[in-house]
Amino acid sequence: MKKLAIISTLILGLTATSCDSYLDINEDPNSPAESNMTSDIMLPGVEMNLAGSYGDFLRITGGYYAQHYSQTFGTANYLDYSQFKMSATRSSSTYTQLNSRVLKNLQTILSLAEQKEDWGTYLAATTLRAFTYQVLVDCYGEVPFSEAFNVDITSPKYDDGKTIYAALLSELDAALSKVQASNHVATNFLFPGKTADSWIKFANAVKLKLMMRQIDAVPEVSSQLDALVAEANFPDADVAYEGCWSNEAGAMSPYYAEEFSSAWGSTQENVVANIAIIGTMQQRDALGNITYQDPRLPVFFNVNGAGAYTGGISGTNFSTSTAYKADYWCRPVASYDMPVYLITVSEVEFFLAEYYARKGDVTNAQAHYDDAITASCASAGLTAADAATVIAQFPYNQTTFKQTIGISKWIALAGTNNFEAWCEARRLDYPAMGTVSGNDMYNLKDDASYKPELYVPGTLYTPIQVEDKLGANKILERWPYAESSSARNGSAPEFKGYAAPVFWGN
């Protein structure tokens, strides 16, 4: 992937074009001289490496595994993702980047901040560390943690995800106990010019996500969750890297640079909309008449060359087709300055809706559910009237709250955070697998076999040529351990299999 290959250029280019004073040095920001090693120098570089991975590779893979995306005609770059596959080598670069350029440098920032009792910066680094480790656990299930970055240990053990989540929550609590809302925070892109107040809210949102992910596997977090919700100090705006991208090579938002820009000499287009998301956001009757169109659909996806919304089938690129060429499919809406969302207000509200639903508090559950959809529409630049249209189509139902929340969250995340949609589909089991498979909708042999009308709104389906070790009617649950981590690590465990859930899965 071209974006991963040029991440250092992105950092330097972004700095030079958008934030000249942030990294005004003539040295690699990932390995600054000891005399220059400050949090103000290191934190922006950490953030851009996180944005480069989370906003590109993880967005793309999450989009395929959540069936927001399928593969376009005649290209095969991500066809394996479309078939619910992931090899040990495919994720290695991202795994290495998150470890060596994010987590390792955050460890240095934490040490510097602790020495200076710079508790605002300490909280910021702790929050980004928790966020990054959450991502790794949610991908692999187990990763080096307690022995990671210990120079005396060449084969660090892989800690289980349950242990890592618990440790991250303890680290966040310790950092929050030291900080005041008015504390200074080192130079950063996420909340530039802000004090620790914004980071406190973000840290609470990360805590909420961690606890909700583990609520079934670790019921004892319930009392901590009660206290966190009662405190009600969550972000009042989407937490995202935005306003820091420029329309030039090395400075564009990572997903756009990877998949849409020709600045690096590539014009290949891979990602198109999946029939699952299109068929849910635009529903038709038996005669083909549109009965519902989600107002967010044109914000999330462009129409095809004929001005219509169409979705591809997971597992194929239609390479044998004569009718379904590249211009037939819908591409995601993207721009050079598109945000890299870490967590949205909508996600927080969906978690709160689920929290109250589990307690049987229907009034609060419905209120937060409606607020989640309203926030999703607001992030898309839409109105309260648009949100009301969505709520009317997908009303809250306490009896089936997991299904209701799961499908609505999956839709909302299609335009902001595809990786988290994959995670939540695994956790909530919704959208669930339907009775129609990819092979039912297209047989790889003739155009007439393409039957998107068979798709049932709000469901997932088995891809054509699905990973055989996963099998039918299953979502990909985890990735093989990254080769860059496991190949030379004698402590690496045996891969548990594509169908083995991570600790919070079902």
Short mmCIF file of C-alpha atoms in Angstrom, two decimals:
data_model
loop_
_atom_site.label_atom_id
_atom_site.label_comp_id
_atom_site.label_asym_id
_atom_site.label_seq_id
_atom_site.Cartn_x
_atom_site.Cartn_y
_atom_site.Cartn_z
CA MET A 1 0.00 0.00 0.00
CA LYS A 2 1.50 3.28 -1.14
CA LYS A 3 0.31 5.19 1.92
CA LEU A 4 2.21 3.03 4.37
CA ALA A 5 5.34 3.32 2.28
CA ILE A 6 5.35 7.11 2.49
CA ILE A 7 4.13 7.76 6.03
CA SER A 8 7.28 9.63 7.01
CA THR A 9 6.83 11.84 3.99
CA LEU A 10 3.25 12.46 5.04
CA ILE A 11 4.38 13.59 8.47
CA LEU A 12 7.03 15.93 7.16
CA GLY A 13 4.84 17.16 4.33
CA LEU A 14 1.92 17.82 6.63
CA THR A 15 4.13 19.65 9.04
CA ALA A 16 5.69 21.79 6.38
CA THR A 17 2.41 22.77 4.75
CA SER A 18 0.05 23.00 7.69
CA CYS A 19 1.94 23.37 10.92
CA ASP A 20 5.42 24.75 10.25
CA SER A 21 6.25 25.39 13.88
CA TYR A 22 5.37 21.87 15.06
CA LEU A 23 8.34 19.95 13.65
CA ASP A 24 10.75 22.65 12.61
CA ILE A 25 13.84 20.44 12.73
CA ASN A 26 16.07 18.84 10.11
CA GLU A 27 15.94 15.40 11.66
CA ASP A 28 13.64 12.38 11.49
CA PRO A 29 10.80 13.16 13.94
CA ASN A 30 10.60 9.47 14.78
CA SER A 31 14.25 9.45 15.93
CA PRO A 32 15.10 12.97 17.10
CA ALA A 33 18.45 13.78 18.69
CA GLU A 34 18.42 13.52 22.48
CA SER A 35 18.75 17.27 22.82
CA ASN A 36 15.60 17.74 20.72
CA MET A 37 13.54 15.00 22.33
CA THR A 38 10.50 16.80 23.71
CA SER A 39 6.82 15.98 23.80
CA ASP A 40 6.09 18.95 21.54
CA ILE A 41 8.32 17.43 18.86
CA MET A 42 7.25 13.80 19.26
CA LEU A 43 3.49 13.92 19.81
CA PRO A 44 2.50 15.28 16.36
CA GLY A 45 4.59 12.58 14.67
CA VAL A 46 2.95 9.90 16.81
CA GLU A 47 -0.48 11.23 15.89
CA MET A 48 0.20 11.24 12.17
CA ASN A 49 1.48 7.67 12.26
CA LEU A 50 -1.67 6.66 14.13
CA ALA A 51 -3.82 8.55 11.64
CA GLY A 52 -1.91 6.96 8.77
CA SER A 53 -2.71 3.44 9.95
CA TYR A 54 -6.13 3.88 11.51
CA GLY A 55 -7.42 6.22 8.83
CA ASP A 56 -6.21 4.12 5.89
CA PHE A 57 -5.34 0.41 6.28
CA LEU A 58 -7.76 -0.19 9.14
CA ARG A 59 -10.49 1.84 7.46
CA ILE A 60 -10.11 -0.17 4.26
CA THR A 61 -9.93 -3.61 5.88
CA GLY A 62 -12.76 -2.76 8.28
CA GLY A 63 -14.87 -1.62 5.37
CA TYR A 64 -14.46 -4.94 3.58
CA TYR A 65 -15.01 -7.08 6.68
CA ALA A 66 -18.10 -5.06 7.68
CA GLN A 67 -19.37 -5.33 4.07
CA HIS A 68 -19.46 -1.61 3.54
CA TYR A 69 -17.01 -2.14 0.66
CA SER A 70 -16.51 -4.60 -2.18
CA GLN A 71 -13.90 -4.83 -4.93
CA THR A 72 -14.26 -2.89 -8.16
CA PHE A 73 -14.20 -4.34 -11.66
CA GLY A 74 -10.88 -5.68 -12.91
CA THR A 75 -8.65 -4.93 -9.90
CA ALA A 76 -7.59 -7.28 -7.14
CA ASN A 77 -5.61 -5.31 -4.54
CA TYR A 78 -8.07 -6.02 -1.74
CA LEU A 79 -9.95 -8.97 -3.16
CA ASP A 80 -8.68 -11.15 -0.30
CA TYR A 81 -10.26 -8.80 2.25
CA SER A 82 -13.48 -9.02 0.26
CA GLN A 83 -13.32 -12.79 0.76
CA PHE A 84 -12.84 -12.39 4.53
CA LYS A 85 -9.14 -13.20 4.39
CA MET A 86 -6.08 -11.75 6.10
CA SER A 87 -2.56 -13.16 5.91
CA ALA A 88 0.23 -12.78 8.45
CA THR A 89 2.13 -10.58 6.00
CA ARG A 90 -0.69 -8.25 4.91
CA SER A 91 -0.99 -6.51 8.28
CA SER A 92 2.70 -6.56 9.19
CA SER A 93 3.53 -3.03 8.06
CA THR A 94 0.62 -1.56 9.97
CA TYR A 95 1.42 -3.63 13.06
CA THR A 96 5.03 -2.44 12.95
CA GLN A 97 4.02 1.16 12.43
CA LEU A 98 1.63 1.14 15.36
CA ASN A 99 4.27 -0.42 17.59
CA SER A 100 7.50 1.30 16.56
CA ARG A 101 6.19 4.73 15.56
CA VAL A 102 3.22 5.07 17.87
CA LEU A 103 3.46 2.95 21.02
CA LYS A 104 7.23 3.09 21.41
CA ASN A 105 7.30 6.87 21.01
CA LEU A 106 4.33 7.24 23.35
CA GLN A 107 6.34 5.40 25.97
CA THR A 108 9.05 8.06 25.64
CA ILE A 109 6.49 10.86 25.83
CA LEU A 110 4.99 9.33 28.97
CA SER A 111 8.42 9.20 30.59
CA LEU A 112 9.18 12.81 29.69
CA ALA A 113 5.78 14.02 30.88
CA GLU A 114 6.02 12.15 34.16
CA GLN A 115 9.46 13.61 34.86
CA LYS A 116 8.09 17.12 34.38
CA GLU A 117 4.73 16.38 36.04
CA ASP A 118 3.17 17.47 32.77
CA TRP A 119 -0.08 15.68 33.50
CA GLY A 120 -2.05 17.06 30.58
CA THR A 121 0.45 15.61 28.12
CA TYR A 122 0.66 12.45 30.21
CA LEU A 123 -3.10 11.95 29.84
CA ALA A 124 -2.96 12.63 26.10
CA ALA A 125 -0.23 10.02 25.62
CA THR A 126 -2.02 7.52 27.87
CA THR A 127 -5.25 7.94 25.93
CA LEU A 128 -3.57 7.44 22.55
CA ARG A 129 -1.75 4.41 23.96
CA ALA A 130 -5.03 2.88 25.17
CA PHE A 131 -6.69 3.64 21.84
CA THR A 132 -3.85 1.98 19.89
CA TYR A 133 -3.67 -1.12 22.04
CA GLN A 134 -7.45 -1.48 21.83
CA VAL A 135 -7.10 -1.57 18.04
CA LEU A 136 -4.38 -4.23 18.19
CA VAL A 137 -6.33 -6.43 20.60
CA ASP A 138 -9.46 -6.10 18.49
CA CYS A 139 -7.50 -7.28 15.42
CA TYR A 140 -5.31 -10.02 16.83
CA GLY A 141 -6.80 -10.97 20.19
CA GLU A 142 -3.38 -11.27 21.87
CA VAL A 143 -0.32 -9.04 21.43
CA PRO A 144 2.90 -8.29 23.33
CA PHE A 145 2.05 -5.81 26.08
CA SER A 146 3.56 -6.30 29.53
CA GLU A 147 7.00 -7.20 28.09
CA ALA A 148 6.80 -5.05 24.97
CA PHE A 149 9.68 -2.59 24.39
CA ASN A 150 11.78 -4.22 27.11
CA VAL A 151 15.25 -4.22 25.55
CA ASP A 152 16.27 -7.17 27.69
CA ILE A 153 13.49 -9.40 26.33
CA THR A 154 13.85 -10.47 22.71
CA SER A 155 10.72 -12.61 22.67
CA PRO A 156 8.06 -10.75 24.64
CA LYS A 157 5.07 -12.80 25.65
CA TYR A 158 1.68 -12.24 24.05
CA ASP A 159 -0.76 -11.07 26.71
CA ASP A 160 -4.40 -12.01 26.35
CA GLY A 161 -6.81 -9.26 25.37
CA LYS A 162 -8.78 -9.41 28.62
CA THR A 163 -5.62 -8.66 30.61
CA ILE A 164 -4.62 -5.83 28.27
CA TYR A 165 -8.04 -4.16 28.40
CA ALA A 166 -7.99 -4.26 32.20
CA ALA A 167 -4.51 -2.74 32.29
CA LEU A 168 -5.51 0.02 29.85
CA LEU A 169 -8.46 0.99 32.03
CA SER A 170 -6.16 1.14 35.07
CA GLU A 171 -3.69 3.31 33.15
CA LEU A 172 -6.44 5.68 32.07
CA ASP A 173 -7.78 5.94 35.61
CA ALA A 174 -4.30 6.68 36.96
CA ALA A 175 -3.71 9.40 34.37
CA LEU A 176 -7.13 10.94 34.95
CA SER A 177 -6.49 11.06 38.69
CA LYS A 178 -3.45 13.28 38.14
CA VAL A 179 -4.83 15.76 35.63
CA GLN A 180 -6.78 18.98 35.93
CA ALA A 181 -9.01 20.25 33.13
CA SER A 182 -6.92 23.42 32.86
CA ASN A 183 -3.58 21.59 32.49
CA HIS A 184 -1.41 22.32 29.47
CA VAL A 185 -1.03 19.65 26.76
CA ALA A 186 1.96 19.39 24.42
CA THR A 187 1.60 20.44 20.80
CA ASN A 188 -0.83 18.11 19.06
CA PHE A 189 -3.13 17.88 16.05
CA LEU A 190 -6.19 16.39 17.76
CA PHE A 191 -7.02 19.31 20.05
CA PRO A 192 -4.63 22.09 19.00
CA GLY A 193 -4.51 24.97 21.42
CA LYS A 194 -6.77 23.20 23.90
CA THR A 195 -6.15 22.32 27.52
CA ALA A 196 -6.56 18.87 29.06
CA ASP A 197 -10.35 19.23 29.30
CA SER A 198 -10.83 17.91 25.75
CA TRP A 199 -8.45 15.02 26.42
CA ILE A 200 -10.35 14.13 29.61
CA LYS A 201 -13.54 13.78 27.59
CA PHE A 202 -11.76 11.73 24.94
CA ALA A 203 -10.23 9.48 27.62
CA ASN A 204 -13.70 8.91 29.06
CA ALA A 205 -15.01 7.97 25.62
CA VAL A 206 -12.19 5.45 25.22
CA LYS A 207 -13.02 4.05 28.67
CA LEU A 208 -16.67 3.76 27.66
CA LYS A 209 -15.76 1.82 24.53
CA LEU A 210 -13.38 -0.50 26.40
CA MET A 211 -15.98 -1.25 29.07
CA MET A 212 -18.83 -1.79 26.65
CA ARG A 213 -16.65 -4.11 24.59
CA GLN A 214 -15.91 -6.24 27.64
CA ILE A 215 -19.27 -6.00 29.44
CA ASP A 216 -20.28 -9.59 28.64
CA ALA A 217 -16.83 -11.09 29.12
CA VAL A 218 -15.98 -9.11 32.29
CA PRO A 219 -19.26 -8.38 34.12
CA GLU A 220 -17.36 -6.88 37.08
CA VAL A 221 -16.74 -3.70 35.07
CA SER A 222 -20.42 -2.89 35.57
CA SER A 223 -19.90 -0.74 38.66
CA GLN A 224 -17.08 1.20 36.98
CA LEU A 225 -19.30 1.70 33.97
CA ASP A 226 -22.11 3.00 36.19
CA ALA A 227 -19.78 5.61 37.67
CA LEU A 228 -18.44 6.66 34.27
CA VAL A 229 -21.92 7.11 32.79
CA ALA A 230 -23.10 9.01 35.87
CA GLU A 231 -20.18 11.41 35.46
CA ALA A 232 -21.47 12.19 31.92
CA ASN A 233 -18.28 13.89 30.78
CA PHE A 234 -17.94 12.73 27.18
CA PRO A 235 -16.94 14.58 23.99
CA ASP A 236 -19.54 17.03 22.70
CA ALA A 237 -17.96 16.97 19.22
CA ASP A 238 -16.48 14.22 17.07
CA VAL A 239 -12.88 13.40 17.98
CA ALA A 240 -11.07 13.47 14.65
CA TYR A 241 -7.97 14.61 12.84
CA GLU A 242 -9.40 17.34 10.66
CA GLY A 243 -8.33 20.78 9.51
CA CYS A 244 -4.74 19.56 9.24
CA TRP A 245 -4.68 18.11 5.72
CA SER A 246 -3.56 19.81 2.50
CA ASN A 247 -4.14 19.10 -1.18
CA GLU A 248 -0.62 18.03 -2.04
CA ALA A 249 1.38 14.83 -2.00
CA GLY A 250 2.32 13.75 1.50
CA ALA A 251 -0.21 16.01 3.20
CA MET A 252 -3.57 14.52 2.22
CA SER A 253 -5.89 12.61 4.51
CA PRO A 254 -4.50 9.04 4.43
CA TYR A 255 -7.48 7.17 2.98
CA TYR A 256 -7.88 9.70 0.18
CA ALA A 257 -4.15 9.59 -0.58
CA GLU A 258 -4.21 5.80 -0.73
CA GLU A 259 -7.35 5.16 -2.71
CA PHE A 260 -8.31 8.33 -4.59
CA SER A 261 -5.28 10.51 -5.28
CA SER A 262 -2.97 10.10 -8.27
CA ALA A 263 -0.30 12.23 -6.63
CA TRP A 264 1.92 9.18 -6.13
CA GLY A 265 1.56 7.98 -9.71
CA SER A 266 -1.21 5.43 -9.15
CA THR A 267 -4.66 5.76 -10.66
CA GLN A 268 -5.99 2.35 -9.65
CA GLU A 269 -9.40 2.38 -8.00
CA ASN A 270 -10.25 -0.56 -5.74
CA VAL A 271 -12.96 0.27 -3.23
CA VAL A 272 -16.62 0.43 -4.21
CA ALA A 273 -19.84 0.20 -2.23
CA ASN A 274 -21.12 -3.20 -1.13
CA ILE A 275 -24.63 -4.38 -1.92
CA ALA A 276 -25.13 -4.83 1.84
CA ILE A 277 -24.80 -1.16 2.72
CA ILE A 278 -26.44 0.10 -0.48
CA GLY A 279 -29.33 -2.34 -0.12
CA THR A 280 -29.91 -1.22 3.46
CA MET A 281 -29.61 2.52 2.87
CA GLN A 282 -31.75 2.39 -0.29
CA GLN A 283 -34.57 -0.12 -0.06
CA ARG A 284 -36.95 -1.19 -2.83
CA ASP A 285 -40.21 -3.08 -3.16
CA ALA A 286 -40.77 -6.19 -5.27
CA LEU A 287 -41.27 -4.04 -8.37
CA GLY A 288 -37.97 -2.23 -7.87
CA ASN A 289 -39.48 1.02 -6.65
CA ILE A 290 -37.49 2.87 -4.00
CA THR A 291 -39.38 2.77 -0.70
CA TYR A 292 -36.67 4.30 1.49
CA GLN A 293 -33.46 6.21 0.88
CA ASP A 294 -31.26 7.15 3.79
CA PRO A 295 -30.40 10.87 3.67
CA ARG A 296 -26.80 9.98 4.53
CA LEU A 297 -26.40 7.81 1.41
CA PRO A 298 -25.21 10.63 -0.92
CA VAL A 299 -22.87 11.82 1.83
CA PHE A 300 -21.29 8.38 2.20
CA PHE A 301 -21.29 7.19 -1.44
CA ASN A 302 -21.30 8.72 -4.89
CA VAL A 303 -23.77 7.59 -7.55
CA ASN A 304 -22.40 5.53 -10.43
CA GLY A 305 -21.91 6.72 -13.99
CA ALA A 306 -25.62 6.38 -14.70
CA GLY A 307 -26.63 8.35 -11.62
CA ALA A 308 -27.77 5.30 -9.62
CA TYR A 309 -26.69 3.58 -6.42
CA THR A 310 -25.32 0.08 -6.99
CA GLY A 311 -23.39 -2.32 -4.79
CA GLY A 312 -20.87 -5.03 -5.55
CA ILE A 313 -20.75 -8.53 -4.12
CA SER A 314 -18.10 -9.53 -1.60
CA GLY A 315 -15.61 -12.05 -2.94
CA THR A 316 -15.37 -11.01 -6.59
CA ASN A 317 -14.27 -8.10 -8.73
CA PHE A 318 -16.66 -8.99 -11.59
CA SER A 319 -13.59 -9.41 -13.80
CA THR A 320 -15.44 -11.63 -16.29
CA SER A 321 -18.31 -9.21 -16.69
CA THR A 322 -19.22 -7.34 -19.87
CA ALA A 323 -21.89 -5.10 -18.33
CA TYR A 324 -20.59 -4.34 -14.88
CA LYS A 325 -17.51 -2.29 -15.67
CA ALA A 326 -15.84 0.18 -13.32
CA ASP A 327 -18.32 2.96 -14.12
CA TYR A 328 -21.21 0.78 -12.97
CA TRP A 329 -20.22 0.85 -9.29
CA CYS A 330 -20.51 3.53 -6.61
CA ARG A 331 -17.39 4.88 -4.99
CA PRO A 332 -17.16 6.19 -1.41
CA VAL A 333 -17.26 9.96 -1.03
CA ALA A 334 -13.75 11.16 -0.17
CA SER A 335 -11.70 14.34 -0.23
CA TYR A 336 -8.12 15.35 0.48
CA ASP A 337 -9.21 16.99 3.75
CA MET A 338 -11.62 14.30 4.98
CA PRO A 339 -11.38 13.72 8.75
CA VAL A 340 -9.80 10.68 10.33
CA TYR A 341 -12.36 9.92 13.03
CA LEU A 342 -11.15 8.32 16.26
CA ILE A 343 -14.55 8.33 17.95
CA THR A 344 -17.72 10.21 17.12
CA VAL A 345 -20.51 11.59 19.27
CA SER A 346 -22.77 9.10 17.50
CA GLU A 347 -20.65 6.15 18.68
CA VAL A 348 -20.72 7.42 22.26
CA GLU A 349 -24.50 7.80 22.12
CA PHE A 350 -24.95 4.29 20.71
CA PHE A 351 -22.86 2.90 23.57
CA LEU A 352 -24.98 4.84 26.06
CA ALA A 353 -28.17 3.58 24.41
CA GLU A 354 -26.92 0.02 24.82
CA TYR A 355 -25.89 0.70 28.42
CA TYR A 356 -29.40 1.78 29.36
CA ALA A 357 -31.00 -0.96 27.26
CA ARG A 358 -29.10 -3.57 29.23
CA LYS A 359 -30.51 -2.05 32.43
CA GLY A 360 -34.04 -2.11 31.06
CA ASP A 361 -34.28 1.69 31.13
CA VAL A 362 -36.26 2.06 27.91
CA THR A 363 -36.74 5.82 28.16
CA ASN A 364 -33.04 6.61 28.36
CA ALA A 365 -32.10 3.88 25.89
CA GLN A 366 -34.43 5.28 23.26
CA ALA A 367 -33.36 8.87 23.95
CA HIS A 368 -29.68 8.03 23.44
CA TYR A 369 -30.47 5.87 20.41
CA ASP A 370 -32.31 8.78 18.79
CA ASP A 371 -29.45 11.10 19.78
CA ALA A 372 -26.96 8.70 18.17
CA ILE A 373 -28.76 8.85 14.83
CA THR A 374 -29.18 12.61 15.13
CA ALA A 375 -25.45 12.98 15.82
CA SER A 376 -24.62 10.74 12.84
CA CYS A 377 -26.73 12.94 10.58
CA ALA A 378 -25.16 16.08 12.05
CA SER A 379 -21.67 14.72 11.32
CA ALA A 380 -22.85 14.21 7.73
CA GLY A 381 -23.98 17.84 7.55
CA LEU A 382 -27.68 16.94 7.64
CA THR A 383 -30.62 18.25 9.62
CA ALA A 384 -32.80 17.09 12.50
CA ALA A 385 -35.53 16.44 9.94
CA ASP A 386 -33.19 14.06 8.12
CA ALA A 387 -32.49 12.28 11.40
CA ALA A 388 -36.23 11.94 12.00
CA THR A 389 -36.54 10.20 8.62
CA VAL A 390 -33.88 7.67 9.64
CA ILE A 391 -35.39 7.11 13.08
CA ALA A 392 -38.79 6.47 11.52
CA GLN A 393 -37.25 3.80 9.28
CA PHE A 394 -35.18 2.24 12.08
CA PRO A 395 -37.16 2.91 15.30
CA TYR A 396 -35.82 1.85 18.67
CA ASN A 397 -36.97 -1.56 19.89
CA GLN A 398 -36.10 -2.60 23.42
CA THR A 399 -36.99 -6.24 22.84
CA THR A 400 -34.40 -6.52 20.07
CA PHE A 401 -32.06 -3.77 21.24
CA LYS A 402 -28.88 -5.49 20.08
CA GLN A 403 -30.26 -5.90 16.59
CA THR A 404 -31.69 -2.38 16.49
CA ILE A 405 -28.54 -0.71 17.78
CA GLY A 406 -26.22 -3.01 15.84
CA ILE A 407 -27.75 -2.30 12.44
CA SER A 408 -28.13 1.44 13.01
CA LYS A 409 -24.57 1.74 14.30
CA TRP A 410 -23.28 -0.25 11.31
CA ILE A 411 -25.00 2.19 8.96
CA ALA A 412 -23.74 5.26 10.82
CA LEU A 413 -20.15 3.99 10.82
CA ALA A 414 -20.18 3.35 7.07
CA GLY A 415 -19.17 6.94 6.43
CA THR A 416 -16.90 7.60 9.40
CA ASN A 417 -15.27 4.58 11.01
CA ASN A 418 -15.45 1.30 9.11
CA PHE A 419 -12.99 -0.50 11.39
CA GLU A 420 -15.20 0.01 14.43
CA ALA A 421 -18.18 -1.24 12.41
CA TRP A 422 -16.36 -4.56 11.93
CA CYS A 423 -15.64 -4.71 15.67
CA GLU A 424 -19.20 -3.95 16.70
CA ALA A 425 -20.69 -6.42 14.21
CA ARG A 426 -18.53 -9.12 15.82
CA ARG A 427 -19.55 -8.06 19.34
CA LEU A 428 -23.27 -7.46 18.90
CA ASP A 429 -23.76 -10.14 16.22
CA TYR A 430 -25.69 -7.59 14.16
CA PRO A 431 -26.00 -7.14 11.29
CA ALA A 432 -26.40 -10.91 11.32
CA MET A 433 -25.76 -13.30 8.46
CA GLY A 434 -28.84 -13.63 6.26
CA THR A 435 -30.03 -16.62 4.27
CA VAL A 436 -28.80 -15.28 0.91
CA SER A 437 -25.14 -15.84 0.00
CA GLY A 438 -22.83 -14.07 -2.39
CA ASN A 439 -23.05 -17.06 -4.72
CA ASP A 440 -26.84 -16.65 -4.79
CA MET A 441 -26.44 -13.09 -6.05
CA TYR A 442 -23.68 -13.70 -8.62
CA ASN A 443 -22.22 -16.91 -10.05
CA LEU A 444 -19.01 -15.54 -11.67
CA LYS A 445 -20.11 -16.88 -15.06
CA ASP A 446 -22.68 -14.58 -16.62
CA ASP A 447 -24.09 -11.09 -16.15
CA ALA A 448 -27.66 -12.30 -15.81
CA SER A 449 -26.73 -14.04 -12.56
CA TYR A 450 -26.17 -10.69 -10.81
CA LYS A 451 -29.29 -10.38 -8.66
CA PRO A 452 -28.87 -7.66 -6.04
CA GLU A 453 -32.62 -7.72 -5.46
CA LEU A 454 -32.12 -10.95 -3.48
CA TYR A 455 -30.25 -9.07 -0.76
CA VAL A 456 -32.22 -8.63 2.49
CA PRO A 457 -31.70 -5.18 4.09
CA GLY A 458 -29.80 -5.12 7.36
CA THR A 459 -27.96 -8.42 6.89
CA LEU A 460 -24.49 -9.63 6.00
CA TYR A 461 -23.79 -12.55 3.67
CA THR A 462 -21.15 -15.17 2.91
CA PRO A 463 -18.73 -13.83 0.27
CA ILE A 464 -18.09 -15.63 -2.99
CA GLN A 465 -14.88 -17.69 -2.55
CA VAL A 466 -14.92 -17.01 1.18
CA GLU A 467 -11.85 -18.02 3.21
CA ASP A 468 -12.28 -21.80 3.38
CA LYS A 469 -10.90 -22.05 6.91
CA LEU A 470 -13.61 -19.66 8.07
CA GLY A 471 -16.54 -21.21 6.25
CA ALA A 472 -20.03 -20.04 5.44
CA ASN A 473 -22.28 -17.77 7.49
CA LYS A 474 -19.45 -16.44 9.63
CA ILE A 475 -17.78 -13.07 9.93
CA LEU A 476 -13.98 -12.92 10.13
CA GLU A 477 -13.27 -12.82 13.88
CA ARG A 478 -9.53 -12.19 14.10
CA TRP A 479 -6.31 -11.80 12.12
CA PRO A 480 -3.29 -14.12 12.13
CA TYR A 481 -0.50 -12.68 14.27
CA ALA A 482 1.51 -10.22 12.19
CA GLU A 483 4.59 -11.81 10.66
CA SER A 484 6.69 -8.83 11.72
CA SER A 485 5.81 -9.71 15.33
CA SER A 486 5.64 -13.50 15.36
CA ALA A 487 8.30 -14.66 12.88
CA ARG A 488 11.23 -14.14 15.23
CA ASN A 489 9.37 -14.35 18.53
CA GLY A 490 9.59 -17.71 20.25
CA SER A 491 6.77 -16.67 22.56
CA ALA A 492 4.28 -16.24 19.74
CA PRO A 493 1.26 -18.49 20.33
CA GLU A 494 -0.35 -20.67 17.71
CA PHE A 495 -2.99 -18.89 15.66
CA LYS A 496 -6.43 -19.74 17.03
CA GLY A 497 -8.16 -19.59 13.68
CA TYR A 498 -10.20 -17.09 11.69
CA ALA A 499 -13.44 -18.09 13.41
CA ALA A 500 -12.12 -17.80 16.99
CA PRO A 501 -13.51 -14.64 18.58
CA VAL A 502 -11.29 -12.23 20.49
CA PHE A 503 -12.05 -12.22 24.20
CA TRP A 504 -15.06 -9.90 23.97
CA GLY A 505 -16.57 -11.67 20.95
CA ASN A 506 -19.38 -14.17 20.77
#
